[in-house]
Coordinates of C-alpha atoms and ligand atoms in Angstrom, one line a residue:
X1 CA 20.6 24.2 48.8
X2 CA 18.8 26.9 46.6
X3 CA 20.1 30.3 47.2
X4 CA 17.8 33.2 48.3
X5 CA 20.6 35.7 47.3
X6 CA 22.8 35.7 44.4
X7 CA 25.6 37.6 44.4
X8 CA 26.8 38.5 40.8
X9 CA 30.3 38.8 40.6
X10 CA 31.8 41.4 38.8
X11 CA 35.4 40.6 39.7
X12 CA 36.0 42.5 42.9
X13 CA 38.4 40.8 45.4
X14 CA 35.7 41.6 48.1
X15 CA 33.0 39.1 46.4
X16 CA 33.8 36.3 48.6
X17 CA 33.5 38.8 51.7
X18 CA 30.0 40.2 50.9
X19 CA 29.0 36.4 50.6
X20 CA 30.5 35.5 54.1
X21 CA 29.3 38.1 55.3
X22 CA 25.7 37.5 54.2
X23 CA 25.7 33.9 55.3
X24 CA 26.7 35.2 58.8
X25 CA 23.9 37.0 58.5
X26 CA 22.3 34.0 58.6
X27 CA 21.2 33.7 54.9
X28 CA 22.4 31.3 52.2
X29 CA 24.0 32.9 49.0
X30 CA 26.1 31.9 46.1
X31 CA 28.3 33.7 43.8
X32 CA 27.5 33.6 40.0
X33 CA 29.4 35.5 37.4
X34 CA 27.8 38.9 37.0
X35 CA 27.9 38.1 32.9
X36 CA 26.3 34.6 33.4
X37 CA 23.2 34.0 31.5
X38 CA 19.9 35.1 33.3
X39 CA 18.3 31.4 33.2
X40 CA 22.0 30.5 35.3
X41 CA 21.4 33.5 37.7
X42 CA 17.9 32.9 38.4
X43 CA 17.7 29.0 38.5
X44 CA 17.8 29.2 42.1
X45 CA 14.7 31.2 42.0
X46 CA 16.1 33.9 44.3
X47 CA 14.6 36.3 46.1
X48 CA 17.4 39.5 45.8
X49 CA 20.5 40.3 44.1
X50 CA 23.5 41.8 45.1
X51 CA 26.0 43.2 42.5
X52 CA 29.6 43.6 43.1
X53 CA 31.8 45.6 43.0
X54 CA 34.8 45.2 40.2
X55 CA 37.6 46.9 38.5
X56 CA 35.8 47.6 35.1
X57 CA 34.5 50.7 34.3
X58 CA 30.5 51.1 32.7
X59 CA 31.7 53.8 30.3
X60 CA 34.9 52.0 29.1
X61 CA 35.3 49.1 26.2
X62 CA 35.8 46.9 29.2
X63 CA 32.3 47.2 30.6
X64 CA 31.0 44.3 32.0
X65 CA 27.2 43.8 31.8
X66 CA 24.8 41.5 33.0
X67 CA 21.9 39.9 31.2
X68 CA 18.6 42.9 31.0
X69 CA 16.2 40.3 32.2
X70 CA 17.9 40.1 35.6
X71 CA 17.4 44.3 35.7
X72 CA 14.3 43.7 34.8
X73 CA 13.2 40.9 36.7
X74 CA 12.1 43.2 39.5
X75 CA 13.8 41.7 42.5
X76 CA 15.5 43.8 45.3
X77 CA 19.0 45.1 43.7
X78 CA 21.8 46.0 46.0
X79 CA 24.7 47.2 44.0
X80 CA 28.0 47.8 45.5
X81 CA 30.9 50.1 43.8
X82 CA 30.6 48.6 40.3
X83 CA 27.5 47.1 41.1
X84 CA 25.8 50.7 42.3
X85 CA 27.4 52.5 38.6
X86 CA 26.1 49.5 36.6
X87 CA 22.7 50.0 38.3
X88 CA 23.0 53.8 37.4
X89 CA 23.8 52.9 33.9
X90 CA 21.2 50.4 33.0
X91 CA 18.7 52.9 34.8
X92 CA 19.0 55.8 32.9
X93 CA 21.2 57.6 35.1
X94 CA 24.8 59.0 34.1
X95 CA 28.4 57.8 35.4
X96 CA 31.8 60.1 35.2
X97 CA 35.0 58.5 35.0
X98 CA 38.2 59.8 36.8
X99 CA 40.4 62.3 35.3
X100 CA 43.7 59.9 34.7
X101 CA 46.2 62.7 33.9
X102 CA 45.0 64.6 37.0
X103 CA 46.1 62.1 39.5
X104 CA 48.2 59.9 37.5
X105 CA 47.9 56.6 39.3
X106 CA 48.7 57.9 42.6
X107 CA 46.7 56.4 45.5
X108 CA 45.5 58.8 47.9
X109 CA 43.5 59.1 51.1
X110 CA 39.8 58.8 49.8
X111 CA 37.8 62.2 49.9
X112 CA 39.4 65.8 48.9
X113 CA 40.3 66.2 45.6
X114 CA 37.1 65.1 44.3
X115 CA 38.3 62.3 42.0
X116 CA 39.3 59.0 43.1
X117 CA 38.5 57.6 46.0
X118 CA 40.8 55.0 47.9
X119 CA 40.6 54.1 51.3
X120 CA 39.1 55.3 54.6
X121 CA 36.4 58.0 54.2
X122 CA 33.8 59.2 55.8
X123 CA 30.0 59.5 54.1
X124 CA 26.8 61.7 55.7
X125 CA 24.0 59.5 55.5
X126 CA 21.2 61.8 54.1
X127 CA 18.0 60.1 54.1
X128 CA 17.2 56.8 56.3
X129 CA 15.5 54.6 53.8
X130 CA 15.6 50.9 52.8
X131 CA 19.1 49.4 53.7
X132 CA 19.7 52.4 55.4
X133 CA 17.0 52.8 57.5
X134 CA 18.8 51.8 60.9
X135 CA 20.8 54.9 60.1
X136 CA 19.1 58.6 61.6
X137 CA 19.4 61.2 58.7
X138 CA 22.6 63.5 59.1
X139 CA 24.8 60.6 60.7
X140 CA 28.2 60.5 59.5
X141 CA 29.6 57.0 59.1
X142 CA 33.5 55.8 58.4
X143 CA 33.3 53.7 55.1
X144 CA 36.1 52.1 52.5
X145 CA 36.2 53.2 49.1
X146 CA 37.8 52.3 46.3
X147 CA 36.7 53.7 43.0
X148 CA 37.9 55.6 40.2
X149 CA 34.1 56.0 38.5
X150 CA 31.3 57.7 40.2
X151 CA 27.4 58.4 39.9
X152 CA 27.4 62.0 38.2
X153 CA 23.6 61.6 37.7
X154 CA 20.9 59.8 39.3
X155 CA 18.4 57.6 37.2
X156 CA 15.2 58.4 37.0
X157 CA 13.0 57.8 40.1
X158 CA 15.9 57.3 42.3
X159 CA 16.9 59.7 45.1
X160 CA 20.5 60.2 46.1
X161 CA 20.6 59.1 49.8
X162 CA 24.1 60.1 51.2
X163 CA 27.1 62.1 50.8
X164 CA 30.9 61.9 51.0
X165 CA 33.6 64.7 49.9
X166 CA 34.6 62.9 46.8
X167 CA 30.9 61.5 45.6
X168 CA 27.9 63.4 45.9
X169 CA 26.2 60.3 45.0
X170 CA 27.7 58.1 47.5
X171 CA 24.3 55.9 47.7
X172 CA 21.1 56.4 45.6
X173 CA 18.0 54.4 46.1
X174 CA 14.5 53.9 44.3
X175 CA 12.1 52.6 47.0
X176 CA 8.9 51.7 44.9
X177 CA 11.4 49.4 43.0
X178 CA 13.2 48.3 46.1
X179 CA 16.7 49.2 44.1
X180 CA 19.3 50.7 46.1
X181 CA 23.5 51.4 45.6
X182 CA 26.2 52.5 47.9
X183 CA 29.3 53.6 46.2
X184 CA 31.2 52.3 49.2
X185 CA 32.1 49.1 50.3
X186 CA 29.9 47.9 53.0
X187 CA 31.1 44.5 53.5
X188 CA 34.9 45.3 54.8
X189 CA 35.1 45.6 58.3
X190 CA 36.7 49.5 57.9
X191 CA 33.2 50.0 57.2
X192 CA 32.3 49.1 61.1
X193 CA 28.0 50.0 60.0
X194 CA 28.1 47.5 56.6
X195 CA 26.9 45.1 57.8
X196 CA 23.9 46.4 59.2
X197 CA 23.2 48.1 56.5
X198 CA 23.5 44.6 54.8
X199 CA 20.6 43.0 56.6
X200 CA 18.6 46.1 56.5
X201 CA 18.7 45.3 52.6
X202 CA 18.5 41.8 53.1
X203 CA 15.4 41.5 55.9
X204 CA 13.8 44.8 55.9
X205 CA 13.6 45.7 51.8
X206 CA 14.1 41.8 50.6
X207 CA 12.6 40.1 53.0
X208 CA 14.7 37.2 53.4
X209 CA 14.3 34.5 55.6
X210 CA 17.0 33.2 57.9
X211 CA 18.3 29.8 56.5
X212 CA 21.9 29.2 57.3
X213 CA 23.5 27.9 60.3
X214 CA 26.3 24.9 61.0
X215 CA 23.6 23.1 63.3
X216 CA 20.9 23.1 60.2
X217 CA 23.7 22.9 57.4
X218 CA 24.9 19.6 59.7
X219 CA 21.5 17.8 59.7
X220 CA 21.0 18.6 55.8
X221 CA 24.2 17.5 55.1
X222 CA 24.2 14.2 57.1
X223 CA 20.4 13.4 55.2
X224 CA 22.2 14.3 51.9
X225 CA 24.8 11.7 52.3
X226 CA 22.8 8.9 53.8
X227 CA 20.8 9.2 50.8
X228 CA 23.6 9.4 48.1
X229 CA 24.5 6.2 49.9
X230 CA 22.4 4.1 51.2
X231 CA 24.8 1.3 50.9
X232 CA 28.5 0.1 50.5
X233 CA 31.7 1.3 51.1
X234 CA 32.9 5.1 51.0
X235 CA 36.8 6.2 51.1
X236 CA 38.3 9.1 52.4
X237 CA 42.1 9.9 52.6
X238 CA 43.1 12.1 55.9
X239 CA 45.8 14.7 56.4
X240 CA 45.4 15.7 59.7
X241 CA 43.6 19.1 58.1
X242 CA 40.7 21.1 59.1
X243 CA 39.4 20.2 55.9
X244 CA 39.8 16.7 55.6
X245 CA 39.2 16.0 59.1
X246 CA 35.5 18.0 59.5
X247 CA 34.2 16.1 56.1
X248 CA 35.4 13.0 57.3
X249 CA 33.1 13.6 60.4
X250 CA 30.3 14.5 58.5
X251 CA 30.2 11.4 56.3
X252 CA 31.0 9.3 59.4
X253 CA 27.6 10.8 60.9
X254 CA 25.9 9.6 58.1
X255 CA 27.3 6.5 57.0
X256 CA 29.7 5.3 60.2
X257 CA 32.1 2.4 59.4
X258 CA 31.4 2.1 56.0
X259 CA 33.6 5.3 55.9
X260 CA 37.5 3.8 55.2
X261 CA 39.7 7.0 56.3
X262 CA 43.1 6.3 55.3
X263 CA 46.3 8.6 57.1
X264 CA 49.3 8.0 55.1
X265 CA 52.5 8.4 56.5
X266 CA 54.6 9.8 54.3
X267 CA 58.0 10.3 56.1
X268 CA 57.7 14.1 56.2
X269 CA 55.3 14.6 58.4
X270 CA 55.6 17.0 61.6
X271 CA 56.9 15.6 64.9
X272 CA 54.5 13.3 66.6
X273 CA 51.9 14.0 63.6
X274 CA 50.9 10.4 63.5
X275 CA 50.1 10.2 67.4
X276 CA 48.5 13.2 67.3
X277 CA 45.8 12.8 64.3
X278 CA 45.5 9.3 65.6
X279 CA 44.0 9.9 68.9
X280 CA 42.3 12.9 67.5
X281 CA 41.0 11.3 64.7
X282 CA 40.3 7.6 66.9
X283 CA 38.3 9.8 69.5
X284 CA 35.9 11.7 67.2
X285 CA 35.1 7.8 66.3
X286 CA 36.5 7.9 62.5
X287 CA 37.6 4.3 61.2
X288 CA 41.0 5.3 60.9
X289 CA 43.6 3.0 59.0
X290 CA 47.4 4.7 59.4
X291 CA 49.7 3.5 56.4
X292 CA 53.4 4.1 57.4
X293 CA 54.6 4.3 54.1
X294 CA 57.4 6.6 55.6
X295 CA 60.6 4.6 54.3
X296 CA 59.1 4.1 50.8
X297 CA 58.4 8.2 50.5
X298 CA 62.2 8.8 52.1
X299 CA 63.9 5.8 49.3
X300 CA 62.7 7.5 46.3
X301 CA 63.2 10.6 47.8
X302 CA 67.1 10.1 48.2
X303 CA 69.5 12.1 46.6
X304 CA 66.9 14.2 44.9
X305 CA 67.5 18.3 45.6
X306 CA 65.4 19.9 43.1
X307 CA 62.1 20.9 44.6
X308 CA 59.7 20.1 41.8
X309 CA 61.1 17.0 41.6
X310 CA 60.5 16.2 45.2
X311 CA 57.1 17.2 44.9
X312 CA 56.2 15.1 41.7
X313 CA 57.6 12.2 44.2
X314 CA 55.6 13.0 47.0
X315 CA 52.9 13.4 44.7
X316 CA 53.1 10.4 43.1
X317 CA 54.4 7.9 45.5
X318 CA 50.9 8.9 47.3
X319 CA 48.9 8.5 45.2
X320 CA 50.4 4.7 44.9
X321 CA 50.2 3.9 48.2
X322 CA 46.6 5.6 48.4
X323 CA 45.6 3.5 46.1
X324 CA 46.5 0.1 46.7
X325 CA 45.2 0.6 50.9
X326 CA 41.8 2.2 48.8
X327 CA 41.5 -1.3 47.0
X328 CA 41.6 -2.8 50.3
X329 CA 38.3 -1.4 50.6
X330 CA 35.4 -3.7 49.4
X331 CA 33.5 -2.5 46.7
X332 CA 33.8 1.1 47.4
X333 CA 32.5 3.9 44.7
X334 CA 32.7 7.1 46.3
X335 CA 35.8 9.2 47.4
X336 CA 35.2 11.9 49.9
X337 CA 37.1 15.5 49.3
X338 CA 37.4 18.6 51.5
X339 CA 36.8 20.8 48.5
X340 CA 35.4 24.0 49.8
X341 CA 33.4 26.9 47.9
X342 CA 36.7 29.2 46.9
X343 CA 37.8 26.2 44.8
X344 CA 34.4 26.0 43.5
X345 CA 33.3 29.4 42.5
X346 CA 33.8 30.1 38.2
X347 CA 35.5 33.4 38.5
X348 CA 34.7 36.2 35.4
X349 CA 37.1 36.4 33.8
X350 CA 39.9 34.0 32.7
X351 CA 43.0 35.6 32.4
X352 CA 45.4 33.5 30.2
X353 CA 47.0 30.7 32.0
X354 CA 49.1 31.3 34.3
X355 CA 52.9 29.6 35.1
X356 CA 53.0 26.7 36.5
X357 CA 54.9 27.7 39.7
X358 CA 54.4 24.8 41.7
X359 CA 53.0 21.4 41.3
X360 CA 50.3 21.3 44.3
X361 CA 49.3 17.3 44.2
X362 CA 45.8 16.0 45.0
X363 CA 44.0 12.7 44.0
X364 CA 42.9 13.6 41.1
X365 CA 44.7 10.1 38.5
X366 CA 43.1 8.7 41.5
X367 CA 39.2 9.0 41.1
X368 CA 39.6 8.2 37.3
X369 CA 41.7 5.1 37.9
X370 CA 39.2 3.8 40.6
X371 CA 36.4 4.9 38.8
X372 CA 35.5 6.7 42.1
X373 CA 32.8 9.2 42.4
X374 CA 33.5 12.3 44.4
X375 CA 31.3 13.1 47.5
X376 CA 32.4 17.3 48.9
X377 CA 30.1 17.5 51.9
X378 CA 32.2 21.4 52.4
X379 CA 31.1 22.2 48.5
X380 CA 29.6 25.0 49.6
X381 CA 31.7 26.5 52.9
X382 CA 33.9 29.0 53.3
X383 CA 37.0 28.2 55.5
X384 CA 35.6 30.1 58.4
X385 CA 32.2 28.1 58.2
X386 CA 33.7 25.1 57.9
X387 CA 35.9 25.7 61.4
X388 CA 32.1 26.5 62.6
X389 CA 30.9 23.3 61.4
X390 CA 33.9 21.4 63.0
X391 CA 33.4 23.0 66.4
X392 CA 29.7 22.4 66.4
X393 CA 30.9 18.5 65.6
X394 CA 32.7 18.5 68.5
X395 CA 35.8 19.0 67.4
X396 CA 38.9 19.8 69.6
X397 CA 39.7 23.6 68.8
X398 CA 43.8 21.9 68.6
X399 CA 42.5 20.5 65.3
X400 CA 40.2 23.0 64.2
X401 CA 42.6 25.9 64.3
X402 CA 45.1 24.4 63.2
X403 CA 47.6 26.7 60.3
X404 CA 47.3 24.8 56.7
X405 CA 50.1 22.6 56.0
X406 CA 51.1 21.5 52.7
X407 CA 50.4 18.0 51.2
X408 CA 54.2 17.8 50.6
X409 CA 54.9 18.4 53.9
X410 CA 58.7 19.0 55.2
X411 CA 60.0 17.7 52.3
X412 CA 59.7 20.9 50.7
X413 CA 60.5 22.5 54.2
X414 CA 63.9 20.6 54.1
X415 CA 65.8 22.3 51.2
X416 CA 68.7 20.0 49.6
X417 CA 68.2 16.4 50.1
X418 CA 65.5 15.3 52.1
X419 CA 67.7 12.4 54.8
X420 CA 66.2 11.2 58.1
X421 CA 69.1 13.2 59.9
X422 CA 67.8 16.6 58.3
X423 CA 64.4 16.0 59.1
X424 CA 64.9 15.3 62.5
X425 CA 66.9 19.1 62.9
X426 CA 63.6 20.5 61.0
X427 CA 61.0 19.0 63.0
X428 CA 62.7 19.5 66.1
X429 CA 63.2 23.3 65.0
X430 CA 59.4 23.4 64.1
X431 CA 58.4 22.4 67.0
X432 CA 60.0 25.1 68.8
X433 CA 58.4 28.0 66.1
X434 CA 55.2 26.7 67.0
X435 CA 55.4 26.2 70.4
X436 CA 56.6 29.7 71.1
X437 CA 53.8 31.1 68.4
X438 CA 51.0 29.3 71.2
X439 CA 52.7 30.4 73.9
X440 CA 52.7 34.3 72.7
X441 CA 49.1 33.6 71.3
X442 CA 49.6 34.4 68.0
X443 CA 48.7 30.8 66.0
X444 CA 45.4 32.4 64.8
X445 CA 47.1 36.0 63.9
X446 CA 49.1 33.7 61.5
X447 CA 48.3 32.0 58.4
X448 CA 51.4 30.4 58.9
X449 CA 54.9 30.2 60.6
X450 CA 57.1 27.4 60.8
X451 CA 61.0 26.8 60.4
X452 CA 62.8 25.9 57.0
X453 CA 66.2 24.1 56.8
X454 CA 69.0 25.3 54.7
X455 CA 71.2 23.5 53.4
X456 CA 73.6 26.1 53.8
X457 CA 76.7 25.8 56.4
X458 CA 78.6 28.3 58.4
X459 CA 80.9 28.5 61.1
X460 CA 80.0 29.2 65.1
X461 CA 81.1 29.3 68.3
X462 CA 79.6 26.7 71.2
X463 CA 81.5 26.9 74.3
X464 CA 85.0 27.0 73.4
X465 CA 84.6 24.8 70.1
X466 CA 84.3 25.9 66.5
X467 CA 81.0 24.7 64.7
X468 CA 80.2 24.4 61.1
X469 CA 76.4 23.6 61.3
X470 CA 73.5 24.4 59.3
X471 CA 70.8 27.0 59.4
X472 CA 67.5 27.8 60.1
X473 CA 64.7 30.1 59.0
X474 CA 62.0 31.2 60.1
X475 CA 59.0 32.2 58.3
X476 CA 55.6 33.8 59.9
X477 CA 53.3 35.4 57.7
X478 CA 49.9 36.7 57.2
X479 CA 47.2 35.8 54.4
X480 CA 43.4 36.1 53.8
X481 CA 43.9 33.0 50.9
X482 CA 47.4 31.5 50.7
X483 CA 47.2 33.5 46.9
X484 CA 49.5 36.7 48.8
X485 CA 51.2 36.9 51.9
X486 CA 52.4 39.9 54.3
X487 CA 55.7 38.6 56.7
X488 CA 55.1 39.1 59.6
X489 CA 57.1 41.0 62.6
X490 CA 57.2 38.6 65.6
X491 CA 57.9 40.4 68.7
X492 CA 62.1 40.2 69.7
X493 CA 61.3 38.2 72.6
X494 CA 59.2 35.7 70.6
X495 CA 62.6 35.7 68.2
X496 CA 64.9 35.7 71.3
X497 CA 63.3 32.8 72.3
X498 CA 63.1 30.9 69.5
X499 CA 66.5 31.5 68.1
X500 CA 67.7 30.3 71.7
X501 CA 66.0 27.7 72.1
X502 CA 66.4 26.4 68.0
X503 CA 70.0 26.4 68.7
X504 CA 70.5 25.3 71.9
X505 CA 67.7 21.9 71.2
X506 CA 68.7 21.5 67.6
X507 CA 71.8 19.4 67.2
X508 CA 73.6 20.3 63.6
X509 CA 72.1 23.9 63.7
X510 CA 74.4 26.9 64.6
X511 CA 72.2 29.7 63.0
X512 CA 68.8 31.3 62.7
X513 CA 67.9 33.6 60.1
X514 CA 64.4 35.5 59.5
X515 CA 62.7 35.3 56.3
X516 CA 61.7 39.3 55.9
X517 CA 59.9 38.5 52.1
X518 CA 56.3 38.9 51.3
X519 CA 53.8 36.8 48.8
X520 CA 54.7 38.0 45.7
X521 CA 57.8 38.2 44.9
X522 CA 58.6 35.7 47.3
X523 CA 56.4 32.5 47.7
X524 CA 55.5 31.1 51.4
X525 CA 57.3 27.6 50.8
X526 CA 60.5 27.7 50.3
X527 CA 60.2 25.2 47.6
Ligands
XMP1 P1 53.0 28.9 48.2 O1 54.3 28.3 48.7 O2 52.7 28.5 46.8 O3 51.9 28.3 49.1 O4 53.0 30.4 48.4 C1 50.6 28.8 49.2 C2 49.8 28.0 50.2 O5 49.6 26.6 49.7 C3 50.3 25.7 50.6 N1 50.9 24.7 49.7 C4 50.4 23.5 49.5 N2 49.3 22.9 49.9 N3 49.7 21.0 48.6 C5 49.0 21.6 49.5 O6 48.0 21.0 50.0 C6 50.9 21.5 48.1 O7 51.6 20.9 47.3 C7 51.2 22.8 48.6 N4 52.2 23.7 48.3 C8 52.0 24.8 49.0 C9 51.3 26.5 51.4 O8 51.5 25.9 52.6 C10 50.5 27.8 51.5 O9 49.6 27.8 52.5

């Protein structure tokens, strides 16, 4: 789909959130490098440009800069942070940098002092023009900053259009040339007006049209893959995700039984998984094969303790078993894959390659062994689209909002040897975390939260008899992306509860301990 809006990217971890929040605006947008070549950022022909925010400075050696034909090229510029000092730069107008030794790294309340600005603070919208045109002059609106750089002076033939106690330049626009920049963040939801101020920029100054929707993205989607293929057999591979699951229902609509989903079972799955994404996945009319390749996944998985070894197993036996059920499968050239747009965007900057600190499998030996060609009807969602997407497919919200799960499943849950008795203690322990995280409402709240087993054995009491039984954790935490992760503090009687209940239903399990860690240093799997 050609993109009205590009958003050039100038490293800021909010791009992705000025991009969702544009497309709930109700406008398609993609994310380009800000440094990308100007053919690359205006092959979609767009009709704005937004520009990041970032942690570079414009007066520093690490500038980053974007190609003068897209200043030039006389579209509507909305520049953010970065993207509002770049604008200053390029325009003729000057920008100040922070005075290190003054505040020496410290991280302070935004406003006051004059220099940095972090956090909450409030800005006095001066003039209401372009985006901020919804806004009466003199109103005072709660923003997030989070700059060290500010505009110190205005380019010529722009106007400064609001104030805050550290900038005096907190938004500058140029009307004849339909420019404008905010030196806050507008796309955060501490800055409750953003996103009007958003489509002001986008409908009122740009002009945009309203393009994106799940019902429209649906029909496209479906006439996409009908015509990618007309004919023959397609496979997908199932994990009972909201990823897998929504594409799979997307290609079905198009293509209907020539779609081949495959469900492995692979021994360390949750309890009842296979019932579960089997009448899920039977009902939403998916040809569903289930491969109970449990026993072969638990035999080479015997006697093994060290968790990257388990998860090359994992890894590997699947991709074994995927294949030879995928050969099954007359003539079949395309693979579908729940790739979504994080995976897809080319970030800015490549910073050396990082460790290896777990080996995440996917099918990867697969499509170049099978010759397979890859079809990613959720190329271009984000996570919460692609829940949108599902619900308007009529998908139960069970599956839908369902917390990730990992492709190695318990098996890196169940620390020490992976054995049929250990995996029954786990899933019957993980069944309890998430029953009482439903029942107390906070499944969505979560990223994640589920029980680990450790292989780690202490002494109890249970009526009058000593026990020497194993123990569980527990591990609930929050995330935006999986890449960090905030524990979280479940309320005592959700604990009290739990740790009851784990003990009392879990035979072999005497303890309960609470994982208290955070994303880094800690990671969320145990293994
Ligand atoms: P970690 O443990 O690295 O996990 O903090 C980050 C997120 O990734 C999930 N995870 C996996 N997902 N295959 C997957 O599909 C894997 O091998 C895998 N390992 C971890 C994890 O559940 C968390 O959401």
């Amino acid at each position: 789909m050609n993109a009205q809006l590009v958003i050039l990217d100038f490293g800021s971890q909010y791009t992705q959130l000025i991009a969702r929040t544009v497309r709930e605006l109700g406008v398609y947008c993609e994310i380009i490098p800000g440094t990308a070549s100007s053919e690359k950022v205006l092959r979609s022909n767009p009709k704005a440009i937004i520009l990041s925010g970032g942690a570079a400075s414009v007066i520093g050696d690490d500038a980053l800069r974007t190609h003068p034909a897209v200043m030039t090229s006389g579209l509507p510029l909305f520049g953010i942070c970065y993207g509002m000092q770049l604008l200053a730069d390029e325009f003729g107008g000057k920008v100040g940098g922070w005075a290190r030794d003054a505040v020496s790294g410290s991280h302070g309340d935004a406003g006051g002092d004059g220099l940095r600005e972090f956090g909450p603070a409030v800005v006095t919208i001066e003039k209401n023009v372009g985006p901020f045109s919804a806004l009466a002059p003199n109103t005072d609106i709660h923003v997030w900053m989070s700059h060290g750089d500010k505009v110190t002076e205005l380019p010529p033939g722009f106007v400064s259009v609001a104030k805050s106690n550290g900038s005096p330049i907190a938004a500058f626009a140029n009307t004849e040339r339909n420019i404008y920049g905010v030196q806050f963040h507008p796309e955060v939801h501490h800055t409750p007006r953003g996103k009007e101020i958003l489509a002001s920029f986008l409908f009122d100054c740009a002009k945009l049209e309203r393009d994106w929707d799940s019902e429209g993205f649906i029909a496209q989607t479906i006439e996409g893959i009908k015509k990618t293929v007309p004919t023959g057999n397609v496979i997908c591979g199932l994990s009972g995700g909201v990823d897998s699951t929504v594409a799979a229902v997307l290609v079905s609509r198009a293509i209907g039984d020539r779609l081949h989903c495959i469900f492995v079972d692979n021994g360390v799955l949750r309890l009842n998984e296979t019932t579960f994404v089997m009448e899920n996945l039977t009902k939403l009319g998916l040809n569903v094969t289930l491969v109970d390749a449990s026993k072969r996944f638990l035999d080479e998985l015997a006697g093994v303790t060290d968790p990257e070894t388990k998860r090359k197993i994992i890894g590997r036996v699947f991709i074994e078993v995927f294949e030879e059920e995928a050969h099954r499968v007359e003539g079949a050239q395309y693979l579908v894959q729940g790739t979504l747009y994080p995976d897809v965007i080319e970030s800015v900057s490549v910073v050396g390659k990082s460790a290896v600190i777990k080996s995440h499998h996917n099918v990867g030996g697969l499509i170049e062994n099978m010759k397979l060609k890859l079809i990613e009807p959720l190329r271009e969602l984000f996570k919460d689209e692609v829940r949108r997407v599902g619900t308007e497919l009529g998908i139960p919200s069970e599956l839908i909002l369902r917390q990730p799960f990992p492709g190695p499943g318990l098996g890196i849950r169940c620390l020490g040897e992976v054995t049929e008795e250990r995996l029954k203690k786990l899933r019957i322990a993980d069944r309890i975390v998430t029953e009482e995280i439903n029942r107390a409402g906070l499944n969505a709240t979560l990223w994640q939260s589920f029980a680990v087993l450790l292989p780690v054995r202490s002494v109890g009491v249970m009526g009058d008899g000593r026990t020497y039984d194993e123990t569980i954790a527990i591990r609930a935490v929050t995330s935006r992306d999986g890449m960090t992760a905030d524990w979280y503090l479940l309320p005592e009687d959700v604990l009290r509860r739990m740790s009851s209940r784990i003990v009392n239903e879990t035979d072999g399990v005497n303890r309960v301990v609470l994982d208290v860690t955070s994303k880094p240093p800690s990671t969320i799997e145990w293994e």
